[in-house]
PDB file of C-alpha atoms and ligand atoms in Angstrom:
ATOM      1  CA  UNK A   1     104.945 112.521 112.251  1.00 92.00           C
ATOM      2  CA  UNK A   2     105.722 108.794 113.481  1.00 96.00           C
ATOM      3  CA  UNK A   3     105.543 106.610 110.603  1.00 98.00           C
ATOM      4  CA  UNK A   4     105.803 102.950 111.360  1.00 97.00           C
ATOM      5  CA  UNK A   5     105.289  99.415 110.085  1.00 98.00           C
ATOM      6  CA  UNK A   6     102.873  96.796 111.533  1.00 97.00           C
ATOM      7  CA  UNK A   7     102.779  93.263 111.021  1.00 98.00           C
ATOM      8  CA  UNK A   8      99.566  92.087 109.243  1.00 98.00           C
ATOM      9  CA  UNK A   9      97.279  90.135 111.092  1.00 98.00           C
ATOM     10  CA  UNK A  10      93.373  89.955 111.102  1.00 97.00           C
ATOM     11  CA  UNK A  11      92.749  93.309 112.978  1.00 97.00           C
ATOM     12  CA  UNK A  12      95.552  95.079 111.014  1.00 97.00           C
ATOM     13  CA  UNK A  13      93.768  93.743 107.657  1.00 98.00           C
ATOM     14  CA  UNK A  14      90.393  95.354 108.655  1.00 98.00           C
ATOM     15  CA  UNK A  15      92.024  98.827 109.395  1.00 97.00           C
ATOM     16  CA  UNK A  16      93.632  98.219 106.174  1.00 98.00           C
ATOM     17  CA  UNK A  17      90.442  97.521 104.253  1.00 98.00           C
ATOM     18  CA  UNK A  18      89.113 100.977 106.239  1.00 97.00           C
ATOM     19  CA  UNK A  19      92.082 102.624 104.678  1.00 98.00           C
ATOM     20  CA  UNK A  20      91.742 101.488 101.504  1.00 98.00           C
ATOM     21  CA  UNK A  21      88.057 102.180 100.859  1.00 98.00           C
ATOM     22  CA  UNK A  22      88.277 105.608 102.246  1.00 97.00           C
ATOM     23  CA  UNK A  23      91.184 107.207 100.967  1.00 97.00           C
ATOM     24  CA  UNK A  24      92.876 104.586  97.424  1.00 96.00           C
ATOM     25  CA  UNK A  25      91.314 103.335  93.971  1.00 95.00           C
ATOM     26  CA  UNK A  26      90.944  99.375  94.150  1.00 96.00           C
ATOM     27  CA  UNK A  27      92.650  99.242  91.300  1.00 93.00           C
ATOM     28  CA  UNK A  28      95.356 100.761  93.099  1.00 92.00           C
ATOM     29  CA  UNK A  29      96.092  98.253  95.987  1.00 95.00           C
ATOM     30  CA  UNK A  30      94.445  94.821  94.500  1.00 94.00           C
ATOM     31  CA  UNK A  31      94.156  93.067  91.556  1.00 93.00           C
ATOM     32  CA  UNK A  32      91.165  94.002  89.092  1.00 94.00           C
ATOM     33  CA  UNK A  33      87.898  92.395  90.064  1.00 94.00           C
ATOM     34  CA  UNK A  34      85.003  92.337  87.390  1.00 93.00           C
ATOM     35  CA  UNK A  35      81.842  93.935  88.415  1.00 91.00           C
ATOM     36  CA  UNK A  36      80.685  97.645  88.902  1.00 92.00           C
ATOM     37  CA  UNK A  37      83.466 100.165  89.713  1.00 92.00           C
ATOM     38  CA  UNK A  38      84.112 100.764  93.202  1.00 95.00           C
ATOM     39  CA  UNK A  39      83.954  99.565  96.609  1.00 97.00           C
ATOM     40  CA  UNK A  40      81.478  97.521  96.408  1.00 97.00           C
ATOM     41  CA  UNK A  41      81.046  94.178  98.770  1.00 96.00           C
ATOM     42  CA  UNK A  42      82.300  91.819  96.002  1.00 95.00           C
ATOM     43  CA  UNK A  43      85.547  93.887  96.019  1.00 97.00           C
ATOM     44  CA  UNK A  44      85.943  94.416  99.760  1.00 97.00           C
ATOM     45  CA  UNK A  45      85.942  90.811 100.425  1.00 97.00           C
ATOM     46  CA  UNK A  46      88.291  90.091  97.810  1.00 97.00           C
ATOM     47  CA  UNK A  47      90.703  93.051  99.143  1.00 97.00           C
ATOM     48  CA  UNK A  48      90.783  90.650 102.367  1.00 98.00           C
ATOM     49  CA  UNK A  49      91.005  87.297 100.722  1.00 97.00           C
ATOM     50  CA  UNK A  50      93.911  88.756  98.907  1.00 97.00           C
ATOM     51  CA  UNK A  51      95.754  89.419 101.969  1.00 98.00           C
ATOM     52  CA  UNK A  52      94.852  86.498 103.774  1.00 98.00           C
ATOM     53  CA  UNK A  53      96.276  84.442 100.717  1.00 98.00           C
ATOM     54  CA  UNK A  54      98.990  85.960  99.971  1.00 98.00           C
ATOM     55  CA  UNK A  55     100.379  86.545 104.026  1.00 98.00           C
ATOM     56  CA  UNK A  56      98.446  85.622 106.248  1.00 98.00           C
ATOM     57  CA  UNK A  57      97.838  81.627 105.732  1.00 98.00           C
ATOM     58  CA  UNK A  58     100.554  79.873 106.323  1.00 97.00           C
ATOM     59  CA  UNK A  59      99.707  77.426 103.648  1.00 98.00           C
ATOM     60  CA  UNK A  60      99.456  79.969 100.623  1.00 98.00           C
ATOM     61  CA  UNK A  61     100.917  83.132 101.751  1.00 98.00           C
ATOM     62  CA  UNK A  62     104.315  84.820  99.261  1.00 97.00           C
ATOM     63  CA  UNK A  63     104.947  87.472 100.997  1.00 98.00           C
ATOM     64  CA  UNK A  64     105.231  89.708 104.202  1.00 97.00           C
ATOM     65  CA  UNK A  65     102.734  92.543 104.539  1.00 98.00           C
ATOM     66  CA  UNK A  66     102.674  95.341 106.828  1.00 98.00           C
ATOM     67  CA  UNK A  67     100.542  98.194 107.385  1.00 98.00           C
ATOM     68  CA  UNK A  68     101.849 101.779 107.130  1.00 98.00           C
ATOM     69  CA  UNK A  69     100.705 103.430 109.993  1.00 98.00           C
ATOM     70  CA  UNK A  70     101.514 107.106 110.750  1.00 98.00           C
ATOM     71  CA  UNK A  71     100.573 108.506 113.886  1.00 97.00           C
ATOM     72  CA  UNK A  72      98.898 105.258 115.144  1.00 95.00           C
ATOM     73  CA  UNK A  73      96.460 105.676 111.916  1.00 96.00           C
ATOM     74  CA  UNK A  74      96.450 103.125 109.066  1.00 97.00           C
ATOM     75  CA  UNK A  75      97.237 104.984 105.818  1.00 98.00           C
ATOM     76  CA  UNK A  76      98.387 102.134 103.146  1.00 98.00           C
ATOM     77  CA  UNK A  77     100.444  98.929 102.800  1.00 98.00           C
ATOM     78  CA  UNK A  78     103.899  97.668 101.547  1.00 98.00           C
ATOM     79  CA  UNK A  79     104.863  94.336 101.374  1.00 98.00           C
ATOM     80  CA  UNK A  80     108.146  91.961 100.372  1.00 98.00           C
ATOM     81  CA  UNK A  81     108.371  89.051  98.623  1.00 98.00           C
ATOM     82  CA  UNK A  82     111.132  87.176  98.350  1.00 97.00           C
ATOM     83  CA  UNK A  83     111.930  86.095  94.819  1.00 96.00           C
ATOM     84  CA  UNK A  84     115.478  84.093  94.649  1.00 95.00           C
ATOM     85  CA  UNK A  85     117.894  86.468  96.205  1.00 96.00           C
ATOM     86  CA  UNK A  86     116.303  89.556  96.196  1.00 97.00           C
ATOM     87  CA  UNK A  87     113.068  90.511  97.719  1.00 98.00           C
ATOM     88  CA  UNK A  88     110.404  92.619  95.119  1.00 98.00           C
ATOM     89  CA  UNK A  89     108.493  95.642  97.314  1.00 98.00           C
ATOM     90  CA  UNK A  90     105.497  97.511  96.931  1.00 97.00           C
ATOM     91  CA  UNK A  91     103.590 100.154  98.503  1.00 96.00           C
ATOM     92  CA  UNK A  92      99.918 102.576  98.780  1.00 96.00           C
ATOM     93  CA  UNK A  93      99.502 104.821 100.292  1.00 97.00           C
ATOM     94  CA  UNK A  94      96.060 106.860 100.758  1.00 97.00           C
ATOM     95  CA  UNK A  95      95.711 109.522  98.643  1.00 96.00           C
ATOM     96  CA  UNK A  96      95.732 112.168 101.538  1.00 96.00           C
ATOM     97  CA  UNK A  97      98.962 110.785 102.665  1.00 97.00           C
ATOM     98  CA  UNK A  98     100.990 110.584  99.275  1.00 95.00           C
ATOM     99  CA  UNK A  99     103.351 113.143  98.488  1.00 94.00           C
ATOM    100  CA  UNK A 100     104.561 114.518 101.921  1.00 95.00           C
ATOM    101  CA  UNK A 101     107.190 112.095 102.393  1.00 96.00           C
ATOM    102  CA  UNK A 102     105.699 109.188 103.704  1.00 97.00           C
ATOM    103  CA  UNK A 103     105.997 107.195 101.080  1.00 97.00           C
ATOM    104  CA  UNK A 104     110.495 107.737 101.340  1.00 97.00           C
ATOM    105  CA  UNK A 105     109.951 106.528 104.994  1.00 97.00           C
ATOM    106  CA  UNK A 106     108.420 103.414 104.114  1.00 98.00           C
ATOM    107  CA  UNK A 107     111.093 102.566 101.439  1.00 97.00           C
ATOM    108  CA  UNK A 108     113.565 102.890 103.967  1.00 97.00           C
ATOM    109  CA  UNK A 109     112.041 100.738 106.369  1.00 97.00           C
ATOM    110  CA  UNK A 110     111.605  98.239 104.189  1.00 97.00           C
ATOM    111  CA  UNK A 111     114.782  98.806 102.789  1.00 97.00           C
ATOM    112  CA  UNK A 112     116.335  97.872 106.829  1.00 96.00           C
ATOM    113  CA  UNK A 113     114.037  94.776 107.195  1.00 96.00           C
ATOM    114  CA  UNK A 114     114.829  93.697 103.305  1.00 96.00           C
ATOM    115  CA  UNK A 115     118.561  93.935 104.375  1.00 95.00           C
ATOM    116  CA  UNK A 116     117.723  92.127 107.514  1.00 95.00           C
ATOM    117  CA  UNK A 117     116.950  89.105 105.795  1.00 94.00           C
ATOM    118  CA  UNK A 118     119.934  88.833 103.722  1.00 93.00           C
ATOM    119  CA  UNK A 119     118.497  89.636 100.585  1.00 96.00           C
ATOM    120  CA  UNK A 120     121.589  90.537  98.200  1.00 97.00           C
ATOM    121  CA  UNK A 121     118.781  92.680  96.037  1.00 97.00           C
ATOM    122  CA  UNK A 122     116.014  95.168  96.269  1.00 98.00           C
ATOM    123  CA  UNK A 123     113.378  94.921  93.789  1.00 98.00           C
ATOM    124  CA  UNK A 124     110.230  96.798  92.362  1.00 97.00           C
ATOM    125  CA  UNK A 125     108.175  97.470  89.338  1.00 96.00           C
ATOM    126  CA  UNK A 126     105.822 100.314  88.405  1.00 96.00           C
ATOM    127  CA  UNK A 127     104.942 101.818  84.952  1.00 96.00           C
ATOM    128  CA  UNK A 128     105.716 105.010  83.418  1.00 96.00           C
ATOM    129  CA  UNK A 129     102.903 107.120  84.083  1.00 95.00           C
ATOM    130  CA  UNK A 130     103.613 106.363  87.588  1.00 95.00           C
ATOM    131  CA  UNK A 131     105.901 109.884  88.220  1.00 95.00           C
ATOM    132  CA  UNK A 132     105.714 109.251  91.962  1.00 95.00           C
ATOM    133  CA  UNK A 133     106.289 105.684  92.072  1.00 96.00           C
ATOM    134  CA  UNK A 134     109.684 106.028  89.877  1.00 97.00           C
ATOM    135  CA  UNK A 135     110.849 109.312  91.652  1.00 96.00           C
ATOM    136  CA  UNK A 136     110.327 107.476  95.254  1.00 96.00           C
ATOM    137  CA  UNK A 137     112.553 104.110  93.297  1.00 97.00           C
ATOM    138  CA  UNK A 138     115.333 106.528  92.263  1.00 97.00           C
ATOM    139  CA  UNK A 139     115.398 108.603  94.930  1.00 96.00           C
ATOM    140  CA  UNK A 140     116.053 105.486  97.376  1.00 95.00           C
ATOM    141  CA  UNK A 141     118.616 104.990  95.011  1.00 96.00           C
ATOM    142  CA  UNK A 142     117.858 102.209  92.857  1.00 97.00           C
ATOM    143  CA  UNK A 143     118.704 101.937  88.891  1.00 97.00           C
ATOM    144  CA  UNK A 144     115.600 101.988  86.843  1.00 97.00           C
ATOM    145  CA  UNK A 145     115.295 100.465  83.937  1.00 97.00           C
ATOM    146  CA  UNK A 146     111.915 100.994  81.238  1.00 97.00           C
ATOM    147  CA  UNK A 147     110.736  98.712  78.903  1.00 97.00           C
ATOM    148  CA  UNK A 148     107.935  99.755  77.037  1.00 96.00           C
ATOM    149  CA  UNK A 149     104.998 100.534  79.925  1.00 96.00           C
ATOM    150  CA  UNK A 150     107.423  98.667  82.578  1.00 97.00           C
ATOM    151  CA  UNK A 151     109.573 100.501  85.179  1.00 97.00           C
ATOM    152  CA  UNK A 152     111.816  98.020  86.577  1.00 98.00           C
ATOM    153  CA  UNK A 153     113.690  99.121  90.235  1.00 98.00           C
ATOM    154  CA  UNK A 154     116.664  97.549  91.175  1.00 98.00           C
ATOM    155  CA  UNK A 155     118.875  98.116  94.302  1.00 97.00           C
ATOM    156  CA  UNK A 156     121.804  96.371  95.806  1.00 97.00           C
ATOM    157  CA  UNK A 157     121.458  95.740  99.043  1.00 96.00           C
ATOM    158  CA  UNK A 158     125.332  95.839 101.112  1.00 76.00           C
TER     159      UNK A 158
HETATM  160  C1  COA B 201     104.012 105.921  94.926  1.00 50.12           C
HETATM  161  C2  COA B 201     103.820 106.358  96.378  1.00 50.12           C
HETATM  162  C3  COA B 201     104.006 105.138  97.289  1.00 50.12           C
HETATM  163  C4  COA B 201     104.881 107.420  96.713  1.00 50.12           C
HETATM  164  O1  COA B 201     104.798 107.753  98.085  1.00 50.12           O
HETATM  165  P1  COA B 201     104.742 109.300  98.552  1.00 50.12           P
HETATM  166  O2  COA B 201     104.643 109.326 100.033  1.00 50.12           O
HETATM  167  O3  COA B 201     103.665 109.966  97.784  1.00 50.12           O
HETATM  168  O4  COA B 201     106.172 109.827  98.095  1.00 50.12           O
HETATM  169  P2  COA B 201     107.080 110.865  98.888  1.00 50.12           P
HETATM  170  O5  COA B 201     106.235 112.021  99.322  1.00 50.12           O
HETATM  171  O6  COA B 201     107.855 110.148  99.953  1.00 50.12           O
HETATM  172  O7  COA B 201     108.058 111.347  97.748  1.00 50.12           O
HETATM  173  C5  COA B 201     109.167 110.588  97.326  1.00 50.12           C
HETATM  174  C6  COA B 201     109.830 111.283  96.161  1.00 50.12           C
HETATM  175  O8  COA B 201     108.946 111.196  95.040  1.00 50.12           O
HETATM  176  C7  COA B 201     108.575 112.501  94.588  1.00 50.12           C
HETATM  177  N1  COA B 201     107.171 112.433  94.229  1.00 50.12           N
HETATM  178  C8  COA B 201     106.139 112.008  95.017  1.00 50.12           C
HETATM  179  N2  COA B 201     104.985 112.041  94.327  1.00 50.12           N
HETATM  180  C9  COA B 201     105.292 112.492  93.092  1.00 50.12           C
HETATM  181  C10 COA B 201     104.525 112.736  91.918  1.00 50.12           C
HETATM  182  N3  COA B 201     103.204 112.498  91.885  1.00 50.12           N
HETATM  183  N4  COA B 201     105.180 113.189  90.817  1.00 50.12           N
HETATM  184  C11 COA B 201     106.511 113.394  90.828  1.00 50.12           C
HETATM  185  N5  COA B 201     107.301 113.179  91.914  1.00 50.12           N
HETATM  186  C12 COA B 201     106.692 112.742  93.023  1.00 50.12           C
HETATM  187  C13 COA B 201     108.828 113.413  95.758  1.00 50.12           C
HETATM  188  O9  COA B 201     109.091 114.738  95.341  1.00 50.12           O
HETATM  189  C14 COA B 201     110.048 112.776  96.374  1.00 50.12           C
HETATM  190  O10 COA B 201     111.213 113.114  95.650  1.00 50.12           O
HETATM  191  P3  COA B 201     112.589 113.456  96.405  1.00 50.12           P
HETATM  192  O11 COA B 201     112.923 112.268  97.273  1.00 50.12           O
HETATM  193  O12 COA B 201     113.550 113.651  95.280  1.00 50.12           O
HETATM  194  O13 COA B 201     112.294 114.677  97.217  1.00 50.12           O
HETATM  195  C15 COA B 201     102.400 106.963  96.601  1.00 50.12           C
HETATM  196  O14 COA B 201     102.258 108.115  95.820  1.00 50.12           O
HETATM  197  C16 COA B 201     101.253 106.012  96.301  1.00 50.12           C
HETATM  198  O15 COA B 201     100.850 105.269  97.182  1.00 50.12           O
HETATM  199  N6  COA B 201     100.699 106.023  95.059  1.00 50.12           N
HETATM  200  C17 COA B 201      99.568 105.184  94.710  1.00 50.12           C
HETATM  201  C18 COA B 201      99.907 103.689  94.701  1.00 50.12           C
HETATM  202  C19 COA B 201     101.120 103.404  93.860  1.00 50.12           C
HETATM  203  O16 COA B 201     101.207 103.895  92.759  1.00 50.12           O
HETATM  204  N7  COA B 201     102.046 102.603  94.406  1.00 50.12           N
HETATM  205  C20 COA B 201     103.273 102.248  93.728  1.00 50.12           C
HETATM  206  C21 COA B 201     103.055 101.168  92.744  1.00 50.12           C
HETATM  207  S1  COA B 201     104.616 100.601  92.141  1.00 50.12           S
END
């Protein structure tokens, strides 16, 4: 199993959305959008205006996204944004692809590319009821702290 990290751009983003509708939640990869549950148009477009926003226009964009792809296939997303001096992470995967290890690959690339830009920290945040989320977090080796619902991850980066 190759599992590797490509840059987003405007072909990447429509194997994402492909990705994303067939195998994740919306709620699970964007931001809640009112209107009836699913993927419906409304939601797919806003899935790709997210993106766009948020990396791919120079003007607006936060962060660096990247598509997880395993075996050539799109499967999910993680990103880094850079907040002060550490960079905050986050990943999907699909749901046929969670839980066989992809998701610890991921963390260590980004974990190479967050060190690469001489972030001195390594964060993410999750919630309780997210088992996988936090054992992935502690397993890379960050302290995790809980506060109420929130599940803060924090890793030095040497
Ligand atoms: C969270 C997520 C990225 C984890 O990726 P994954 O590929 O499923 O995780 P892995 O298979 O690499 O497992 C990593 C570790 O977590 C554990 N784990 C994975 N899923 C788990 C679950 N549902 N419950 C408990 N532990 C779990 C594994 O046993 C493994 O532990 P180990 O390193 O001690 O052996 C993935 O499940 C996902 O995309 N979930 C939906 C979106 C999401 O919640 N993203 C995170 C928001 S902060």
């Amino acid at each position: 199993m190759e599992v590797a990290l490509s840059p987003l751009d405007e072909p990447a983003l429509a194997r994402l959305l492909d990705a994303a509708v067939a195998g994740a939640d919306p709620l699970e990869v964007m931001p809640p959008v009112i209107g009836a549950p699913g993927w419906t148009p409304e939601r797919r477009t806003a899935f790709v205006e997210f993106h766009r926003a948020r990396c791919l226009n120079p003007a607006t964009a936060v962060e660096r996204t990247w598509v997880v792809d395993v075996d050539g296939e799109a499967v999910g997303a993680a990103r880094l944004q850079p907040r002060g001096d550490a960079v905050e992470a986050g990943i999907w995967l699909s749901r046929a692809s969670r839980g066989r290890g992809i998701g610890s690959r991921v963390t260590a690339l980004l974990l190479a590319e967050a060190r690469s830009t001489g972030a001195a920290r390594f964060l993410a945040s999750t919630t309780t009821g997210n088992h996988g989320a936090r054992a992935l977090l502690a397993s890379a080796g960050a302290v995790l702290t809980t506060e109420g619902d929130e599940v803060t991850a924090e890793l030095a980066l040497g």
